PDB file of C-alpha atoms in Angstrom:
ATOM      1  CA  UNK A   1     111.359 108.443  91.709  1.00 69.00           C
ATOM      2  CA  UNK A   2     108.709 105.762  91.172  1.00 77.00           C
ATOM      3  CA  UNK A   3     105.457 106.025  90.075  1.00 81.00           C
ATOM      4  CA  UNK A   4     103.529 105.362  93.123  1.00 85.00           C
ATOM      5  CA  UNK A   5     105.918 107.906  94.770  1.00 86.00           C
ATOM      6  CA  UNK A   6     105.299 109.846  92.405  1.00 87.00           C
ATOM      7  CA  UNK A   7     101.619 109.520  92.736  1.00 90.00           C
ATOM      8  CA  UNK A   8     101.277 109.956  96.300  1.00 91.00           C
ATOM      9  CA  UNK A   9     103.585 113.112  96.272  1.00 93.00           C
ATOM     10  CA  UNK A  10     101.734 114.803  93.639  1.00 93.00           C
ATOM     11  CA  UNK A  11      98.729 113.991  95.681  1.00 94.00           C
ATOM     12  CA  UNK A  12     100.447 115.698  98.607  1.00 95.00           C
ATOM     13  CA  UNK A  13     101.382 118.941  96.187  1.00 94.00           C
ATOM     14  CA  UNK A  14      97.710 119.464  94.321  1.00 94.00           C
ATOM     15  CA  UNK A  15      95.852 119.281  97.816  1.00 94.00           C
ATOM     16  CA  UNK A  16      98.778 121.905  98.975  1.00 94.00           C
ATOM     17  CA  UNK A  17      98.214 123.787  96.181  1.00 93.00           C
ATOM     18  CA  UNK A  18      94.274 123.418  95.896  1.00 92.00           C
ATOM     19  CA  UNK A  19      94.388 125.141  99.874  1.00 92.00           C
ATOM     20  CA  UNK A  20      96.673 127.790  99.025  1.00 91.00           C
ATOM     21  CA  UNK A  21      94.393 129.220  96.276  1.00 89.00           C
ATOM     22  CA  UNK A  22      91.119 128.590  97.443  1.00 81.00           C
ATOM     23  CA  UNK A  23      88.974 130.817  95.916  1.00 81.00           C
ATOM     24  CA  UNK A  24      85.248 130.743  98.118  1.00 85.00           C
ATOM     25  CA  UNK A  25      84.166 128.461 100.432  1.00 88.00           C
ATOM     26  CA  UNK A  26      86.036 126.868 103.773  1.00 90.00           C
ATOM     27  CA  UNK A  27      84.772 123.731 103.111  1.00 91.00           C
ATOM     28  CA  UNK A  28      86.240 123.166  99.934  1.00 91.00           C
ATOM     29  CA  UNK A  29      89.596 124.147 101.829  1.00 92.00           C
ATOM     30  CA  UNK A  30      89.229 121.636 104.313  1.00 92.00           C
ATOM     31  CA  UNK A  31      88.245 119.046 102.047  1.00 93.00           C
ATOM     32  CA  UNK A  32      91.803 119.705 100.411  1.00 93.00           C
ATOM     33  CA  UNK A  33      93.340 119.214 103.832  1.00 93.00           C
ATOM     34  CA  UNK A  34      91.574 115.959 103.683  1.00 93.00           C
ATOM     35  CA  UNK A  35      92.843 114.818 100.622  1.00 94.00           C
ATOM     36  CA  UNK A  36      96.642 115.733 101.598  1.00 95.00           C
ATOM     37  CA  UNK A  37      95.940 113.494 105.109  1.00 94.00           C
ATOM     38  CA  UNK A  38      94.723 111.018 102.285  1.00 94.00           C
ATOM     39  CA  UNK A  39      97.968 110.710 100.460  1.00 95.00           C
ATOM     40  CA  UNK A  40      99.721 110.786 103.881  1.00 95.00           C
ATOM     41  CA  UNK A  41      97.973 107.667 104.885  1.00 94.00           C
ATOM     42  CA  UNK A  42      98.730 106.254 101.034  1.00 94.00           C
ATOM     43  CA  UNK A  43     102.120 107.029 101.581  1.00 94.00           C
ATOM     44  CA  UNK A  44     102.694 105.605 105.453  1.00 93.00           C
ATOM     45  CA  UNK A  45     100.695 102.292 104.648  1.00 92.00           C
ATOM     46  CA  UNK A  46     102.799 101.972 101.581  1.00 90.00           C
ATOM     47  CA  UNK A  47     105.779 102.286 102.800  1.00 89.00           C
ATOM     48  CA  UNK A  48     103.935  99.516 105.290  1.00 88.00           C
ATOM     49  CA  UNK A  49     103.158  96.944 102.340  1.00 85.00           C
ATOM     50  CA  UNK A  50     106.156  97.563 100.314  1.00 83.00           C
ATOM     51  CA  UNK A  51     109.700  97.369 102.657  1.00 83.00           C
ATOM     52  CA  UNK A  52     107.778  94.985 104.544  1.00 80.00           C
ATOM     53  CA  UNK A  53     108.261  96.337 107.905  1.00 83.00           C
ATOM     54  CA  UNK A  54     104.677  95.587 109.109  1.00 83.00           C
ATOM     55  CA  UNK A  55     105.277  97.707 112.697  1.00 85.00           C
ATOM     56  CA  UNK A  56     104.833 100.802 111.155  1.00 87.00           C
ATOM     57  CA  UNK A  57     101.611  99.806 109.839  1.00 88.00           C
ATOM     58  CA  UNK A  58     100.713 101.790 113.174  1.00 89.00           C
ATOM     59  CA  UNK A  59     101.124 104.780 111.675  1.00 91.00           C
ATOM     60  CA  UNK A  60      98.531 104.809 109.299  1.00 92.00           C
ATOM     61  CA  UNK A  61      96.035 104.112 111.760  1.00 91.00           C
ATOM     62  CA  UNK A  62      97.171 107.214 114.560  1.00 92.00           C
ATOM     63  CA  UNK A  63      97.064 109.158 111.764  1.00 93.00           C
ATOM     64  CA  UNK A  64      94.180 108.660 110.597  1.00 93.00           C
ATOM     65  CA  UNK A  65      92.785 109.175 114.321  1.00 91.00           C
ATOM     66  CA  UNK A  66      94.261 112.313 114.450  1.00 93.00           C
ATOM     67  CA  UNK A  67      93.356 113.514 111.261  1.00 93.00           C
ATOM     68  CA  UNK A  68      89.473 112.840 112.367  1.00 91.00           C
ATOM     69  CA  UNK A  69      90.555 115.374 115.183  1.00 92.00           C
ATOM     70  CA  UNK A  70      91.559 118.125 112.700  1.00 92.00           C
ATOM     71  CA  UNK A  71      88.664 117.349 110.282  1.00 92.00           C
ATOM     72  CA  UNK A  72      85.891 117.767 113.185  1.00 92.00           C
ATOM     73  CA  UNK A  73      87.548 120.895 114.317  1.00 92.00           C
ATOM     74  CA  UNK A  74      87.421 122.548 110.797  1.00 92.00           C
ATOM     75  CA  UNK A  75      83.979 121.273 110.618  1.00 92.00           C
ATOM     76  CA  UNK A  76      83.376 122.868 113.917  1.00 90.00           C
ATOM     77  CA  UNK A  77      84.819 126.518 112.771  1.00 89.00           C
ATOM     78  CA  UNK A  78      83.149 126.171 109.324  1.00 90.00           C
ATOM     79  CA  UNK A  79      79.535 125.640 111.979  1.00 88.00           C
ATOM     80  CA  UNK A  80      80.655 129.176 113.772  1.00 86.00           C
ATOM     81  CA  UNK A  81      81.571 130.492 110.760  1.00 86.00           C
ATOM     82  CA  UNK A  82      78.126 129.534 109.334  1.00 86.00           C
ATOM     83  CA  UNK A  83      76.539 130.718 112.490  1.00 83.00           C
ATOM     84  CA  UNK A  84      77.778 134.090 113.322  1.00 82.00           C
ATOM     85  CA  UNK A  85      78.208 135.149 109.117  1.00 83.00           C
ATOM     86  CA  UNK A  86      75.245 133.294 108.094  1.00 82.00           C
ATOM     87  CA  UNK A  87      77.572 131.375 104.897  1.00 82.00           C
ATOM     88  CA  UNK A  88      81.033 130.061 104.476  1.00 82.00           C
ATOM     89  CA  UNK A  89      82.106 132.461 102.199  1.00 86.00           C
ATOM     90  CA  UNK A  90      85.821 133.202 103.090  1.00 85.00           C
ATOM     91  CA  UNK A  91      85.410 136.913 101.471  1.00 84.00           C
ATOM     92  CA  UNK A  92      83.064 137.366 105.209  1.00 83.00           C
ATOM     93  CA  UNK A  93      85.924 136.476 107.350  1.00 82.00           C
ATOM     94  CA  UNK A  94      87.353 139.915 107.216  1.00 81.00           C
ATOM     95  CA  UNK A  95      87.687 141.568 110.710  1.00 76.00           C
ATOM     96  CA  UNK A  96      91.097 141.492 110.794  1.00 72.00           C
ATOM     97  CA  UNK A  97      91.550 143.941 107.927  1.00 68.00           C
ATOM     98  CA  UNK A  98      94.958 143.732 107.713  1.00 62.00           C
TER      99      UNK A  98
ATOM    100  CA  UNK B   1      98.433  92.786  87.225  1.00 61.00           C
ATOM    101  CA  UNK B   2     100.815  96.085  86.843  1.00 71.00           C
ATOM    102  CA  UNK B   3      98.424  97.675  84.506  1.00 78.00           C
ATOM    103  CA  UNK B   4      95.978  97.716  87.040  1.00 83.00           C
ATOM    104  CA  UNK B   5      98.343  99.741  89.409  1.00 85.00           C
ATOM    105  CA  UNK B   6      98.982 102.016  86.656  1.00 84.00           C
ATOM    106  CA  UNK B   7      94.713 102.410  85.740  1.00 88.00           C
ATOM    107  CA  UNK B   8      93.993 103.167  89.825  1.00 91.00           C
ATOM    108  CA  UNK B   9      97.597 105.298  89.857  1.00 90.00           C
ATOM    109  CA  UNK B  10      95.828 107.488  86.886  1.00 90.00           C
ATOM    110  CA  UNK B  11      92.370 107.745  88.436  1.00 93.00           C
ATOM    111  CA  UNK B  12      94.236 108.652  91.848  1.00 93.00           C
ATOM    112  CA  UNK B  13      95.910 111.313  89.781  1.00 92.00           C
ATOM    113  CA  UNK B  14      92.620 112.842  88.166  1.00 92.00           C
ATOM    114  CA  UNK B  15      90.725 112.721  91.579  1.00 93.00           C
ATOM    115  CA  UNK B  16      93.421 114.539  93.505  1.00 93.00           C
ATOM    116  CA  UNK B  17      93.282 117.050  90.193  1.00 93.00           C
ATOM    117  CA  UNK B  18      89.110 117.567  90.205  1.00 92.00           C
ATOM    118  CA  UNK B  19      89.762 118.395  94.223  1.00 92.00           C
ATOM    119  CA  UNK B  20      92.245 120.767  93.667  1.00 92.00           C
ATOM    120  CA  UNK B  21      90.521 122.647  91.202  1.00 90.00           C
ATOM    121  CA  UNK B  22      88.305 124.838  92.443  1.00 86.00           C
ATOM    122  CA  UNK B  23      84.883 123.135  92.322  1.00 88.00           C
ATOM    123  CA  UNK B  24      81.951 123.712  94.618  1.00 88.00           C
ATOM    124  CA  UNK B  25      82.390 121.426  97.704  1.00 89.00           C
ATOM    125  CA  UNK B  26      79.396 118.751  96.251  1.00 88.00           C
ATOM    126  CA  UNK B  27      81.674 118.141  93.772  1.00 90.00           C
ATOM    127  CA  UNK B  28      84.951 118.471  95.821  1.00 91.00           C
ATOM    128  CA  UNK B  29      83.460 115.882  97.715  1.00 91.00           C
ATOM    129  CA  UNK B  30      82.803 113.444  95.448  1.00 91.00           C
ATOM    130  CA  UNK B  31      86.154 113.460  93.872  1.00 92.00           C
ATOM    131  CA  UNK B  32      87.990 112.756  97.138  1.00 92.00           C
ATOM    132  CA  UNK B  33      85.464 109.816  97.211  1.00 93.00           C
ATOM    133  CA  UNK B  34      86.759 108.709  94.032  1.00 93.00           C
ATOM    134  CA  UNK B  35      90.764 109.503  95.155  1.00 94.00           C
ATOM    135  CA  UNK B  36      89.322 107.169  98.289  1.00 94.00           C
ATOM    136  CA  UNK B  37      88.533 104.554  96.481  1.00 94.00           C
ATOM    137  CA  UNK B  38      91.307 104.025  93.908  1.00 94.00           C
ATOM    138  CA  UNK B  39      93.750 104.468  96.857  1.00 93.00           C
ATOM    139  CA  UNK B  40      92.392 101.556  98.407  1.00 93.00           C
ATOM    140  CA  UNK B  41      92.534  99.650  95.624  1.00 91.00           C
ATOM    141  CA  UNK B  42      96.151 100.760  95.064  1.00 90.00           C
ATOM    142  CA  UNK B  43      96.890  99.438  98.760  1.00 90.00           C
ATOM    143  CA  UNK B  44      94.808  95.752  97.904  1.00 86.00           C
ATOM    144  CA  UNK B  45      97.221  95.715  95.032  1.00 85.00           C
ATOM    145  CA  UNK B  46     100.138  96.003  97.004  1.00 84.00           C
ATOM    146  CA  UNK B  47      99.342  93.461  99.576  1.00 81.00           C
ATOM    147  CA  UNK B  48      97.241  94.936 102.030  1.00 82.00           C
ATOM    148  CA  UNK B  49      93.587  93.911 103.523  1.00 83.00           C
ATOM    149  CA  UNK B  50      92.965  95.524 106.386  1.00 87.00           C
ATOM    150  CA  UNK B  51      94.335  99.083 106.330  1.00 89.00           C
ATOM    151  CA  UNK B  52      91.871  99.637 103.154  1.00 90.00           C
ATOM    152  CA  UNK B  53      89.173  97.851 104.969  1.00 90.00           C
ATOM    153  CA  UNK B  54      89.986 100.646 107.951  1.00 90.00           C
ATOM    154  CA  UNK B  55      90.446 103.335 105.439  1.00 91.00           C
ATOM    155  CA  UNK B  56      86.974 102.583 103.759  1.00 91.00           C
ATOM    156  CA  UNK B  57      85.239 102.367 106.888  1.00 91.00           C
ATOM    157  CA  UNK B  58      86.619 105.720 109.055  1.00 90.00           C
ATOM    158  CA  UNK B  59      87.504 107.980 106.115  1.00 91.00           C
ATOM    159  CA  UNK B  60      84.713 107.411 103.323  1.00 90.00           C
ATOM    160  CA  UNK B  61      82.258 106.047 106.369  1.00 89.00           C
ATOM    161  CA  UNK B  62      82.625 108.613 108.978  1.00 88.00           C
ATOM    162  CA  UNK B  63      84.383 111.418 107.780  1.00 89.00           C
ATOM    163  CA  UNK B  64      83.216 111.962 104.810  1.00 89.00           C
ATOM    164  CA  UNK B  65      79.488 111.509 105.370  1.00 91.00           C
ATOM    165  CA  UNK B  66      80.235 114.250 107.941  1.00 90.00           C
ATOM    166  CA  UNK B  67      81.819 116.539 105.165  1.00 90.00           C
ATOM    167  CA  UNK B  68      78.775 115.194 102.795  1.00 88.00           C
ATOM    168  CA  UNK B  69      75.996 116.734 105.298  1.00 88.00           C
ATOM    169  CA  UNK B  70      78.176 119.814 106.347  1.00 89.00           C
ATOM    170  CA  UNK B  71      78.310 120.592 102.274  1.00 87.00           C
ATOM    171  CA  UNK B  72      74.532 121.882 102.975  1.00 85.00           C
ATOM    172  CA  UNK B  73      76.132 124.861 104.943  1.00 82.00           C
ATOM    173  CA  UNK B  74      77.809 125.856 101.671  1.00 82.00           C
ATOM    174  CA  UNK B  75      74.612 125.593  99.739  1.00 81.00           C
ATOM    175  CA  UNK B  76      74.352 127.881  96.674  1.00 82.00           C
ATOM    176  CA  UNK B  77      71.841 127.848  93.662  1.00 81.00           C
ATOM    177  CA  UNK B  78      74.341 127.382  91.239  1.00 83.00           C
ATOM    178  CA  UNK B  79      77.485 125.381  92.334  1.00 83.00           C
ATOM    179  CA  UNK B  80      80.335 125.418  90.351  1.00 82.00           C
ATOM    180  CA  UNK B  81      81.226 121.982  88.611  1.00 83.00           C
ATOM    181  CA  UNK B  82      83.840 121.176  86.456  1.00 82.00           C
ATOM    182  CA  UNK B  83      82.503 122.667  83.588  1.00 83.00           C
ATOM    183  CA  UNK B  84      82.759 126.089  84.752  1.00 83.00           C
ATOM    184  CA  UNK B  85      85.275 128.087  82.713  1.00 86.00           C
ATOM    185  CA  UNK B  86      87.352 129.090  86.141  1.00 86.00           C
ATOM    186  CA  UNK B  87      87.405 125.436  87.110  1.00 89.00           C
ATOM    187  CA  UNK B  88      88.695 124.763  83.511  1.00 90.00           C
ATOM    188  CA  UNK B  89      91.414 127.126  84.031  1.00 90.00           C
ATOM    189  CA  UNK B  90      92.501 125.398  87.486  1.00 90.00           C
ATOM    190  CA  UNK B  91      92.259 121.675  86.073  1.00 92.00           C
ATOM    191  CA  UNK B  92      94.027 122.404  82.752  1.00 93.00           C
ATOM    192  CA  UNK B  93      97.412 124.003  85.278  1.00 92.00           C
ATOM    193  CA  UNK B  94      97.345 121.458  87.418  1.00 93.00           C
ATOM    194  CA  UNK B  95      97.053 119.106  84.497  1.00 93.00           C
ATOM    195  CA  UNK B  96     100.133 120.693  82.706  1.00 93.00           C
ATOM    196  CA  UNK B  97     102.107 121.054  86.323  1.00 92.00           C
ATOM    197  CA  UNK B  98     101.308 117.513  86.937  1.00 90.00           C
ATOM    198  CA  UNK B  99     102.278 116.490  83.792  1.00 88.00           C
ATOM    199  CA  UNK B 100     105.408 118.363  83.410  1.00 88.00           C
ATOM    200  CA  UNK B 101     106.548 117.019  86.686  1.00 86.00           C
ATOM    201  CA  UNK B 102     106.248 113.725  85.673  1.00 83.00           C
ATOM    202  CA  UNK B 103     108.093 114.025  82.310  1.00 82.00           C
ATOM    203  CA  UNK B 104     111.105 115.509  84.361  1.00 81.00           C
ATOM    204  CA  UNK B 105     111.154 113.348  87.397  1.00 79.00           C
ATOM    205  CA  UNK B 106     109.838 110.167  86.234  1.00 73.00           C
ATOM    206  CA  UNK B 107     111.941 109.869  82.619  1.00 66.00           C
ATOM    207  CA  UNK B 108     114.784 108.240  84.011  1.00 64.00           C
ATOM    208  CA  UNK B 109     112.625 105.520  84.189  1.00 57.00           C
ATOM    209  CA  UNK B 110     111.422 102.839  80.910  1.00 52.00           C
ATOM    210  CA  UNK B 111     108.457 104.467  79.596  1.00 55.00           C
ATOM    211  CA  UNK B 112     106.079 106.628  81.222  1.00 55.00           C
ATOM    212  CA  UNK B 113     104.489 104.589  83.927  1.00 55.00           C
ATOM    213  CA  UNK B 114     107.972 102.756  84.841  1.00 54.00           C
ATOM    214  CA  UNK B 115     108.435  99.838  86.614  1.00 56.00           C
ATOM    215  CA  UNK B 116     105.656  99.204  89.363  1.00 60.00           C
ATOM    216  CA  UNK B 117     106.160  96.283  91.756  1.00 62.00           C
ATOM    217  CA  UNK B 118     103.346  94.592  93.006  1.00 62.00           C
ATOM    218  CA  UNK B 119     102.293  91.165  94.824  1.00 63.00           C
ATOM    219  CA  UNK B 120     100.604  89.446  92.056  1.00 54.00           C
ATOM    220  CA  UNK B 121      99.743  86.054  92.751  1.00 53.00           C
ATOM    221  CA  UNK B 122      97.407  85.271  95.607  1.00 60.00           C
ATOM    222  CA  UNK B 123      94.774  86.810  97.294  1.00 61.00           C
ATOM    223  CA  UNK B 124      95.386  86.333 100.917  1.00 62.00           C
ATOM    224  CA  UNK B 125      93.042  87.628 104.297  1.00 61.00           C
ATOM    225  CA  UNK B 126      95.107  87.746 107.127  1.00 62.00           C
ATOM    226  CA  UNK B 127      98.335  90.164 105.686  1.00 67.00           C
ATOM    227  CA  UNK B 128     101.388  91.333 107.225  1.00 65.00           C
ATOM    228  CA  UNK B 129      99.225  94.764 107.458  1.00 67.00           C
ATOM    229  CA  UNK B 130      96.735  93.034 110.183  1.00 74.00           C
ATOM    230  CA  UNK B 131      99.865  91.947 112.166  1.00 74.00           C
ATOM    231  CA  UNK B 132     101.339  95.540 112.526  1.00 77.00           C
ATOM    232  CA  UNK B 133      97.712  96.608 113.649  1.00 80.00           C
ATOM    233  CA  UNK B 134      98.023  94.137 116.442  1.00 81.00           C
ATOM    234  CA  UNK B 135     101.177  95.376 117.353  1.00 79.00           C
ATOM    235  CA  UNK B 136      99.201  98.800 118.045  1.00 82.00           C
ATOM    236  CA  UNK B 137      97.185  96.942 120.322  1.00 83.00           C
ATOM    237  CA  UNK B 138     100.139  94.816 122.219  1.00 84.00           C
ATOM    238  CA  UNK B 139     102.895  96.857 122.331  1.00 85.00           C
ATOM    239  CA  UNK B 140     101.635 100.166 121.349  1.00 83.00           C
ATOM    240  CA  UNK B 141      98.682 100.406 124.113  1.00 88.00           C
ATOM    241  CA  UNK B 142      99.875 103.303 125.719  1.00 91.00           C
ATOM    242  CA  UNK B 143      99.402 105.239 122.529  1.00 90.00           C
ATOM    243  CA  UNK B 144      96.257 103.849 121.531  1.00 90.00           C
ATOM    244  CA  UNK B 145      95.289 105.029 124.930  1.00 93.00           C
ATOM    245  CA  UNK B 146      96.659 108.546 123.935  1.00 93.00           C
ATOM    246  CA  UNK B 147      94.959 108.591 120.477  1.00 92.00           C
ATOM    247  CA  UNK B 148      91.763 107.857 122.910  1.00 93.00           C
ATOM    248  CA  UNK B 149      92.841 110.222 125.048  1.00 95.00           C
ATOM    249  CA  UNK B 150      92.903 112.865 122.355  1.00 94.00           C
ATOM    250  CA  UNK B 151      89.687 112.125 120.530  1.00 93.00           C
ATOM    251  CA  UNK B 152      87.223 112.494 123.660  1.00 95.00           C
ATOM    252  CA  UNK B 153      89.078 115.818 124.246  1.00 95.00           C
ATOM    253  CA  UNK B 154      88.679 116.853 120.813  1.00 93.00           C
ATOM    254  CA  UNK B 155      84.818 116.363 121.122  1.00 93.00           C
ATOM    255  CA  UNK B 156      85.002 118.285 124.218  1.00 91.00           C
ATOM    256  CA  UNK B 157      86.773 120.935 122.495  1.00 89.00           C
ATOM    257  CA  UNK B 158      84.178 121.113 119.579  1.00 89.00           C
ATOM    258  CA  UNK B 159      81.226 121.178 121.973  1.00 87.00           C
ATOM    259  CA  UNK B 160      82.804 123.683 124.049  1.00 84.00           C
ATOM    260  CA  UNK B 161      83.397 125.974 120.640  1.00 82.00           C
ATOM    261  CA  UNK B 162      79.956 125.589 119.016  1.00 80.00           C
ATOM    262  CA  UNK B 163      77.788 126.359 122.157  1.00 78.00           C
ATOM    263  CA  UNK B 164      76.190 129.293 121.752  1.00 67.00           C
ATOM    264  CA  UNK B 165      75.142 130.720 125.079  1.00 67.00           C
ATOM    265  CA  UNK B 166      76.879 133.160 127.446  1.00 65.00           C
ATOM    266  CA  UNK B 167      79.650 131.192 127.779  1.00 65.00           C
ATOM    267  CA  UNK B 168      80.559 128.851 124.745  1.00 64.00           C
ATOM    268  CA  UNK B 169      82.741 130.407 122.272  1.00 66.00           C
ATOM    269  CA  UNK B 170      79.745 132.243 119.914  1.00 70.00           C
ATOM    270  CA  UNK B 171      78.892 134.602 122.596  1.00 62.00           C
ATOM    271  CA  UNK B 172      76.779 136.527 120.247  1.00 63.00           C
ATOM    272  CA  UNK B 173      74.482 134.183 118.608  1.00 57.00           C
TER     273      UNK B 173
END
C-alpha cells in the first residue's frame, strides 16, 4: 500500500473507531463522522489528481454536498437532543432501555 | 518536494489521532481544522487548485463554523483536552494501532515513508481538477440539479424536525 493510501485509510479507520467508542457527547461523534467524510473526499479527489482521470473529480464535490446534508441533520438531532434533555450527554438518551 | 508530502501526511495522521481520541468537542474541533488543512495541502501537492480551494471554503467555511457555534450546546466547565489521563489512554492506542499498521502494511516498501509521487515542478491555476468540475456543470447537470434538489429538502427536513409547536417533531417543548 502507499503512504498516502495509507494515510487516507487510517484516516477512514480512527474516525470509525473514534464513533464507535464515543464516550459523552454527540457532537464529538458527529465531528468523527466528519472527519471520515474528510478522508473520503481526500481519497476521491486523489484518486482525481493522481490516475489523471479528471471526470471523477465530480465526486468529490457531490460528496461533499451530501455530506453537508448529513452534518446539518446531526446538528439538527444534537438541537432536539439539547432541547428536550437540556445537554448532549449520550448517557440521557436512554428511553429505549434495552 | 516529497518531504513535504511526508510532513502534511504526518500532521494528517496526528489530527485524525487528537479527533479520535476522546477530547471535548472544542478541541475535537480544532483538530479536524488542522486534519482540514494539511489535507488540502496534501491535494496542492498533488496537483490540484480548485478542489482545496472548494474544500477550504464549504468544509472549514460553512460546516465547520456551524459545528464551532453548535460546540456551545456541549458546554461544560471543565472540557476535557488532551491532557486528560483518559484522553492519554485513547491517543497512546491509536498511536500504537496506527503505528503497528504501518510497520506491517507499509514495510514492503524502502523505508518508512516509501516512495510518494508528486507533481513537483510548476505551480499552475487552471488544473485538470477545474476541468472535471466543469464537467459537473456540462454533462453532469442533471445531478447537480439532484444534489440541489436534495439540499433544499434537507433544510426542509431540519426545519420541519426542530419546530417546536404542536406539530413539529418536539411536541413537548
Amino acid at each position: 500500500m502507499t503512504p498516502i493510501q495509507m494515510t487516507f485509510s487510517t484516516n477512514f479507520l480512527l474516525g470509525l473507531m473514534g464513533l464507535t467508542f464515543h464516550r459523552t457527547h454527540l457532537l464529538s461523534a458527529l465531528l468523527r463522522l466528519e472527519s471520515m467524510m474528510l478522508s473520503l473526499f481526500l481519497a476521491t479527489s486523489l484518486w482525481a489528481l493522481q490516475l489523471s482521470t479528471i471526470n471523477i473529480a465530480t465526486v468529490p464535490m457531490l460528496v461533499l454536498a451530501f455530506s453537508a446534508c448529513s452534518a446539518s441533520s446531526g446538528l439538527r438531532l444534537l438541537v432536539a437532543t439539547a432541547r428536550t434533555h437540556g445537554s448532549d450527554h449520550m448517557q440521557n438518551l436512554n428511553l429505549l432501555q434495552c | 518536494m516529497s518531504y513535504l508530502v511526508c510532513v502534511l501526511l504526518f500532521g494528517l495522521m496526528v489530527g485524525s489521532v487528537g479527533v479520535a481520541s476522546n477530547p471535548s468537542p472544542y478541541f475535537a474541533a480544532m483538530g479536524l481544522v488542522m486534519v482540514s488543512g494539511v489535507g488540502c495541502g496534501v491535494l496542492i501537492c498533488f496537483g490540484g487548485s480548485f478542489l482545496p480551494l472548494v474544500f477550504f471554503l464549504i468544509y472549514l467555511g460553512g460546516m465547520m463554523v456551524v459545528f464551532a457555534f453548535s460546540a456551545a450546546l456541549s458546554a461544560e466547565p471543565y472540557p476535557y483536552g488532551w491532557g486528560n489521563r483518559s484522553v492519554k489512554m485513547y491517543v497512546a492506542a491509536y498511536v500504537l494501532g496506527v503505528g503497528c499498521a504501518w510497520k506491517v502494511l507499509l514495510g514492503k516498501w524502502s523505508g518508512f515513508w516509501g516512495g510518494i509521487l508528486d507533481e513537483s515542478g510548476e505551480l499552475l491555476v487552471l488544473r485538470g481538477d477545474m476541468m472535471g468540475v466543469a464537467a459537473m456543470h456540462d454533462v453532469g447537470g442533471w445531478m447537480l440539479v439532484l444534489g440541489g434538489l436534495g439540499l433544499l429538502l434537507t433544510l426542509f427536513v431540519v426545519l420541519e424536525l426542530v419546530r417546536g409547536v404542536s406539530r413539529g417533531g418536539l411536541r413537548t417543548v
